mmCIF file of N, CA, C and O in Angstrom:
data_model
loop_
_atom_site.group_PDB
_atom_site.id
_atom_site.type_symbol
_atom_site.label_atom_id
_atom_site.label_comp_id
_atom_site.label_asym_id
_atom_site.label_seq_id
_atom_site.Cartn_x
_atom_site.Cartn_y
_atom_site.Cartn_z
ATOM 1 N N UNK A 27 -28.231 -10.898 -31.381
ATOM 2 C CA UNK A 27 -27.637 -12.203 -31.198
ATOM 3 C C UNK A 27 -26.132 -12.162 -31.472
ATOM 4 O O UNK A 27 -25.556 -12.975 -30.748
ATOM 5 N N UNK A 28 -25.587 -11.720 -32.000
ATOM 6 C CA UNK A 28 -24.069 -11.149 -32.614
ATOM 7 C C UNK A 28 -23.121 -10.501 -31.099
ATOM 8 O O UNK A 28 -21.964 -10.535 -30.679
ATOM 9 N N UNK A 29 -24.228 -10.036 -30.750
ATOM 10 C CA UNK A 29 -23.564 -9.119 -29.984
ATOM 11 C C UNK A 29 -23.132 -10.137 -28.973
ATOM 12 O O UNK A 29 -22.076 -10.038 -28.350
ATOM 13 N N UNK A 30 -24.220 -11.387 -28.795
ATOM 14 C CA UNK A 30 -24.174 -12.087 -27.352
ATOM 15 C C UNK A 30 -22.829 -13.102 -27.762
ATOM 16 O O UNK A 30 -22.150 -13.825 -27.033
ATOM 17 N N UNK A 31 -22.767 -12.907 -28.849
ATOM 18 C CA UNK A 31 -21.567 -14.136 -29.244
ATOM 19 C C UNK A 31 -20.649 -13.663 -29.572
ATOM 20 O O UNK A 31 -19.829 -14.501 -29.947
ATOM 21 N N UNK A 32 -20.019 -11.786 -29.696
ATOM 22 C CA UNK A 32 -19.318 -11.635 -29.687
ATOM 23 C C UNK A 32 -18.809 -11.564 -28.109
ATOM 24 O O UNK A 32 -17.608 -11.632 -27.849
ATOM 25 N N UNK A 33 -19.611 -11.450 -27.287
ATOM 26 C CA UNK A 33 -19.792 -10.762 -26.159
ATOM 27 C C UNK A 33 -18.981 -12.139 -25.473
ATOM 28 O O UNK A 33 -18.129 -11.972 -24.600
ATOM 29 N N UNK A 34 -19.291 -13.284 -25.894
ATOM 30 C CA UNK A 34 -19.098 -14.198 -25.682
ATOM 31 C C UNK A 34 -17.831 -14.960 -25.683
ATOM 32 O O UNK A 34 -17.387 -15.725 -24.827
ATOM 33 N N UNK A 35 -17.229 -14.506 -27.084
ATOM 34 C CA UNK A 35 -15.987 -15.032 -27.709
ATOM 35 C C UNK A 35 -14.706 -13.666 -26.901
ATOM 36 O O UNK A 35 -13.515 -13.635 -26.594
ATOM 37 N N UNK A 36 -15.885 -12.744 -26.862
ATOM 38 C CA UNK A 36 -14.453 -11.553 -25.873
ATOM 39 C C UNK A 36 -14.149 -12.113 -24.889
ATOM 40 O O UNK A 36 -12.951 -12.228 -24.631
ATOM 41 N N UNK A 37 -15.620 -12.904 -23.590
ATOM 42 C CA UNK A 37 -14.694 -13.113 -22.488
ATOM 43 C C UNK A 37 -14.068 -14.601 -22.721
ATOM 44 O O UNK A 37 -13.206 -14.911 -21.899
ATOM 45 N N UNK A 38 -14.331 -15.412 -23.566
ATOM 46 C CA UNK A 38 -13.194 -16.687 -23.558
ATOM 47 C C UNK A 38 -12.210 -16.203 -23.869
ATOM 48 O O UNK A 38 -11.301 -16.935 -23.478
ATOM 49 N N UNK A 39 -11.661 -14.956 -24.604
ATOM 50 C CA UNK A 39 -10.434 -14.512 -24.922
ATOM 51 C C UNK A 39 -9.889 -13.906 -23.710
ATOM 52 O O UNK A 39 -8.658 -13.926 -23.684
ATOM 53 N N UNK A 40 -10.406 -13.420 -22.791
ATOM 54 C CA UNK A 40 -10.226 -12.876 -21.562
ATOM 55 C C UNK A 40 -9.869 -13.939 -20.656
ATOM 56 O O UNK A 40 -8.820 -13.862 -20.016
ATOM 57 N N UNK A 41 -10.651 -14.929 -20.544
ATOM 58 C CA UNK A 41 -10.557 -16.432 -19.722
ATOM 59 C C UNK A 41 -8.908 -16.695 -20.250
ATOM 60 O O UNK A 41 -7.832 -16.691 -19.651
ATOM 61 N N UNK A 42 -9.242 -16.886 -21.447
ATOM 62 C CA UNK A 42 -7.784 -17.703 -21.879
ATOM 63 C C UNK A 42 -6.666 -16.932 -21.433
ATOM 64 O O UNK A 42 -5.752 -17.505 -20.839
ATOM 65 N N UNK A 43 -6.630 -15.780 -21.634
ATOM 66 C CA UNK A 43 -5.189 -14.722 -21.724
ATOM 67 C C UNK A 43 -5.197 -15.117 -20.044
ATOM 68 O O UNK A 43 -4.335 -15.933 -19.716
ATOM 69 N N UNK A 44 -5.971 -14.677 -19.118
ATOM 70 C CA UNK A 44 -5.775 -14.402 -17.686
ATOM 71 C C UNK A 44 -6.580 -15.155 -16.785
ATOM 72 O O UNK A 44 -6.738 -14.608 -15.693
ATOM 73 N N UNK A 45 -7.133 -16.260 -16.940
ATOM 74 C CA UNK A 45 -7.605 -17.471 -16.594
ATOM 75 C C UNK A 45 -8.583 -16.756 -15.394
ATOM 76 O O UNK A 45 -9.211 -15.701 -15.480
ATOM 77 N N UNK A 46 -8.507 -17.563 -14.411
ATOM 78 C CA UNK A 46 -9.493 -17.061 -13.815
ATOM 79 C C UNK A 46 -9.202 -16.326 -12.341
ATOM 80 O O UNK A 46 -8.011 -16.235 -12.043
ATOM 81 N N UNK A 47 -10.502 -15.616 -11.072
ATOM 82 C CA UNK A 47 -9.185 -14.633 -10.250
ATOM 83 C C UNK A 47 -9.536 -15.447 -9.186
ATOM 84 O O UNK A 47 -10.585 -16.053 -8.963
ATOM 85 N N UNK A 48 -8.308 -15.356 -8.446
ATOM 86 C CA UNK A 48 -8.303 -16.344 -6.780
ATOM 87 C C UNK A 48 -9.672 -15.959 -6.742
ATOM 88 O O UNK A 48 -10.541 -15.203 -7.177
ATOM 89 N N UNK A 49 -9.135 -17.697 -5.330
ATOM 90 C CA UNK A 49 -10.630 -17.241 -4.520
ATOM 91 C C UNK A 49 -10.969 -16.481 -3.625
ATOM 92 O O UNK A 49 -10.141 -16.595 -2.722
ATOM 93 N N UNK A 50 -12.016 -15.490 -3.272
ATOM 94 C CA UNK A 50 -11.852 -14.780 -1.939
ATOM 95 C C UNK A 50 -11.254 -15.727 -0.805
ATOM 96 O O UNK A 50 -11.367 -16.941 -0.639
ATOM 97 N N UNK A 51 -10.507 -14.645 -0.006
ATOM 98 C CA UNK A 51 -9.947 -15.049 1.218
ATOM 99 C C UNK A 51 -10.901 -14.446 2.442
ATOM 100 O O UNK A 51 -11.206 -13.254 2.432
ATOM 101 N N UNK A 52 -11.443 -15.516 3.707
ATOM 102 C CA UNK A 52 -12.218 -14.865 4.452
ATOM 103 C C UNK A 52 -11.506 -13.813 5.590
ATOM 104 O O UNK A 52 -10.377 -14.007 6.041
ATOM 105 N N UNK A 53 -12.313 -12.744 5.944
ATOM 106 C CA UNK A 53 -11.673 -12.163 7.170
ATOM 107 C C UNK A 53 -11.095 -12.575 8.098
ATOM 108 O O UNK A 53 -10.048 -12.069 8.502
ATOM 109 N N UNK A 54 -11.672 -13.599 8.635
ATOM 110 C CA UNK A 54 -11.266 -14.619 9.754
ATOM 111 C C UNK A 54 -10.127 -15.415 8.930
ATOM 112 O O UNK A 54 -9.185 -15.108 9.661
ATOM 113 N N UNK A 55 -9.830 -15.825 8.419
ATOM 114 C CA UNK A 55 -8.220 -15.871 7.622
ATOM 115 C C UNK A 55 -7.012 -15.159 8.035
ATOM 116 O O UNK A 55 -5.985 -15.653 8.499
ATOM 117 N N UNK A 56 -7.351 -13.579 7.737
ATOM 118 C CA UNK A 56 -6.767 -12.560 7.543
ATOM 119 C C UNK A 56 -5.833 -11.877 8.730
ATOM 120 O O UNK A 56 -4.776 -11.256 8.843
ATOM 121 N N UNK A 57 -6.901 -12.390 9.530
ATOM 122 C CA UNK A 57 -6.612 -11.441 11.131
ATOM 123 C C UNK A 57 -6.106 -12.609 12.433
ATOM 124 O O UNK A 57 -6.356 -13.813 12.369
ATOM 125 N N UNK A 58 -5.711 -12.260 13.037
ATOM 126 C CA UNK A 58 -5.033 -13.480 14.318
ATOM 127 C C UNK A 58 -5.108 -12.419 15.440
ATOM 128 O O UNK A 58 -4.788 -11.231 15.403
ATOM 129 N N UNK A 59 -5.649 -13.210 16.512
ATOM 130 C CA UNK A 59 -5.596 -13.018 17.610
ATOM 131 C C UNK A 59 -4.775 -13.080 18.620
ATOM 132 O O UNK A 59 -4.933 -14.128 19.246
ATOM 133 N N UNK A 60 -3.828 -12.287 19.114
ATOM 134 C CA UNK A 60 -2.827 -12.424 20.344
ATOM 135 C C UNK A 60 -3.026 -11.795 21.851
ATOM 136 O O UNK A 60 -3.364 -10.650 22.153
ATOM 137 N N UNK A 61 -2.822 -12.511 22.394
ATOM 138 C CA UNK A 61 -2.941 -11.590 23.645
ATOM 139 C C UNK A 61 -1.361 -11.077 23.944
ATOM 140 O O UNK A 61 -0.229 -11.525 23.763
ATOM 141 N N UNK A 62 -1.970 -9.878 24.506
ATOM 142 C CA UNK A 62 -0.955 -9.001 24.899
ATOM 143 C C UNK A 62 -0.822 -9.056 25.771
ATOM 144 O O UNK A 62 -1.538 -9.622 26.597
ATOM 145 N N UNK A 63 0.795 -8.111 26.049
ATOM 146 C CA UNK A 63 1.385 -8.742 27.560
ATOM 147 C C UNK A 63 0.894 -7.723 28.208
ATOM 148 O O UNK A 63 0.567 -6.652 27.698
ATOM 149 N N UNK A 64 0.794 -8.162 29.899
ATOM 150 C CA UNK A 64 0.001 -7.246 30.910
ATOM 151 C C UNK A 64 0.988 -6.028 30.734
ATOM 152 O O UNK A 64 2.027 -6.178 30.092
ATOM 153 N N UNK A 65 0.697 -4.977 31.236
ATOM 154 C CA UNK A 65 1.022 -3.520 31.445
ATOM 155 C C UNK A 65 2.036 -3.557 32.829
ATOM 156 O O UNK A 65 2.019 -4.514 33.603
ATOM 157 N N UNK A 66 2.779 -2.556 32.984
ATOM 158 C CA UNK A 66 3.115 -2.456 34.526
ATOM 159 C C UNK A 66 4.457 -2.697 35.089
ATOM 160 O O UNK A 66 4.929 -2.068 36.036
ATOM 161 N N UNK A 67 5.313 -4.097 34.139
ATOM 162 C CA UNK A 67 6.316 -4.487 34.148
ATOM 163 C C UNK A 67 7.574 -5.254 33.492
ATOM 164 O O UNK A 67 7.389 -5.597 32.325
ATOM 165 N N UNK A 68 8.407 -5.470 33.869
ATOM 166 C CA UNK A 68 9.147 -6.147 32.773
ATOM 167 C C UNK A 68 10.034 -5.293 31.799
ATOM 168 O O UNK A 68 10.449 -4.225 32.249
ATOM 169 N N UNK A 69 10.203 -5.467 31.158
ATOM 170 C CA UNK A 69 11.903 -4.589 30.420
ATOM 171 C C UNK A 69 11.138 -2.879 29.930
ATOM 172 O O UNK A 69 11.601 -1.786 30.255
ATOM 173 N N UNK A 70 10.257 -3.053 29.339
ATOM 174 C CA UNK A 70 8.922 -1.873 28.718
ATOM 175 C C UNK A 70 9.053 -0.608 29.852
ATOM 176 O O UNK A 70 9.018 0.567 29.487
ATOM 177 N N UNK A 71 9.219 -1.034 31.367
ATOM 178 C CA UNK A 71 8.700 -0.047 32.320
ATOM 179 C C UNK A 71 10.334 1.194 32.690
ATOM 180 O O UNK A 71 11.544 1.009 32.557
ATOM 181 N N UNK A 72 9.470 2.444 33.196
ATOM 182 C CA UNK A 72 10.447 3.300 33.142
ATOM 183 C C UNK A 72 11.569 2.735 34.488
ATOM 184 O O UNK A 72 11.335 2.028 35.469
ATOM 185 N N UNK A 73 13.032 3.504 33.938
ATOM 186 C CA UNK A 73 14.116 3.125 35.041
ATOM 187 C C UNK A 73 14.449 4.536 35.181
ATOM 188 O O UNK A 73 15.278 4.940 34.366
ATOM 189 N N UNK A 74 13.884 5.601 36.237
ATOM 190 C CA UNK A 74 14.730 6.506 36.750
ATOM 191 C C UNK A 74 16.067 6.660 37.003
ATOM 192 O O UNK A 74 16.519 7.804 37.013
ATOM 193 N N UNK A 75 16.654 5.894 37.172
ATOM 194 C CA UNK A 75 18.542 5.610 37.077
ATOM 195 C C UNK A 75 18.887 5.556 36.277
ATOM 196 O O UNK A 75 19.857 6.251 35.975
ATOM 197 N N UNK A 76 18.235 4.568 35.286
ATOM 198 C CA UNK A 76 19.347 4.425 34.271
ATOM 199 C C UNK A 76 18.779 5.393 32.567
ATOM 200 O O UNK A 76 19.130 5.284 31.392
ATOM 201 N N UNK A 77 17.644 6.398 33.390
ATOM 202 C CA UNK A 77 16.834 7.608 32.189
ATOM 203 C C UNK A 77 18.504 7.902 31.595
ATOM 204 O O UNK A 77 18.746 7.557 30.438
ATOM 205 N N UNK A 78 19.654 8.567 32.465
ATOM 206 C CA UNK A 78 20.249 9.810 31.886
ATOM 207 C C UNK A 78 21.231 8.928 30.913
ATOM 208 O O UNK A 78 21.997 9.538 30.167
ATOM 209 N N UNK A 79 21.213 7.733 30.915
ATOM 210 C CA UNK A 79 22.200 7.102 29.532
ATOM 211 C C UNK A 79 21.261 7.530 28.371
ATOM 212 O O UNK A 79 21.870 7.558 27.302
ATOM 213 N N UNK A 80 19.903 7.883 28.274
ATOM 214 C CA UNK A 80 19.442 8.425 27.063
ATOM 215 C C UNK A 80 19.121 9.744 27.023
ATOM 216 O O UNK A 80 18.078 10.060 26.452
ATOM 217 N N UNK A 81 19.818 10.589 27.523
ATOM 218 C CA UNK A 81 19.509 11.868 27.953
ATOM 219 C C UNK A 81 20.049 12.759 26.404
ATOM 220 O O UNK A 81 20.925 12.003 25.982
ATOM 221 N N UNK A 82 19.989 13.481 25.796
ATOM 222 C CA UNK A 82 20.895 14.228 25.239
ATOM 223 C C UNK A 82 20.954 15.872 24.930
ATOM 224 O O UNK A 82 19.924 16.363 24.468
ATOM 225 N N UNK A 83 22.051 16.710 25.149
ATOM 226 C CA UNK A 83 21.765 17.614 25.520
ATOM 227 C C UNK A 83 22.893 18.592 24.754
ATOM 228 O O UNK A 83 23.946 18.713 25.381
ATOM 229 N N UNK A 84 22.825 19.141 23.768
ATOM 230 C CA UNK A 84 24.019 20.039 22.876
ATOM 231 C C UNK A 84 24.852 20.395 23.529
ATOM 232 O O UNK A 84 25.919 19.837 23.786
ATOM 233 N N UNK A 85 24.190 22.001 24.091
ATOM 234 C CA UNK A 85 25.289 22.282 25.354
ATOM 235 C C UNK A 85 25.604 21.878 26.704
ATOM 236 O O UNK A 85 25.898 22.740 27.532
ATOM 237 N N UNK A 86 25.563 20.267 27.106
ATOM 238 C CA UNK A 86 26.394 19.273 27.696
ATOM 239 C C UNK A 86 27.237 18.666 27.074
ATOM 240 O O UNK A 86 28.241 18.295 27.682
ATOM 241 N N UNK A 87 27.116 18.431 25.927
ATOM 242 C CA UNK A 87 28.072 17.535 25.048
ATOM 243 C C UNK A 87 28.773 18.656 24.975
ATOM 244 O O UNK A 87 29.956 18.430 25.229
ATOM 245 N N UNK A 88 28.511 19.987 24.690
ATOM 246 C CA UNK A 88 29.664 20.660 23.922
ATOM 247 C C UNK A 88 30.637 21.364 25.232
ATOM 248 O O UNK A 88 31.670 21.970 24.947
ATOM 249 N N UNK A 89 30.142 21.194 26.801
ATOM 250 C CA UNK A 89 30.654 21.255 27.896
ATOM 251 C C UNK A 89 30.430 22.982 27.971
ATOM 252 O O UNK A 89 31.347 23.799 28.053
ATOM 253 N N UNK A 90 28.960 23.292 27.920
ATOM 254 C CA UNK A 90 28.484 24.450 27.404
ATOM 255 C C UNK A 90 28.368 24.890 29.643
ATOM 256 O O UNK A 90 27.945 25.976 30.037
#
């Protein structure tokens, strides 16, 4: 019986110091749904012309 009332008086000391813990948050909370943009076009897609402004190349720069 000692034990149940120490057992007892530990977690009100526990309660008190650190009260009590949130509430779970559900999955469906957590996560959001977006749709994504179609594939195929728009700023994302490759430009053969304008590739060689990101080109880089040592011995071109160094006029190798």
């Amino acid at each position: 019986m000692d034990k149940e009332l120490a057992m007892d008086a530990d977690a009100a000391a526990r309660h008190a110091r650190f009260g009590a813990l949130p509430e779970r948050i559900r999955f469906e909370d957590m996560t959001e749904e977006v749709k994504a943009a179609p594939s195929g076009g728009g700023p994302a897609s490759f430009n053969p012309e304008g590739s060689w402004q990101y080109y880089s190349c040592l011995a071109l720069d160094l006029g190798l």
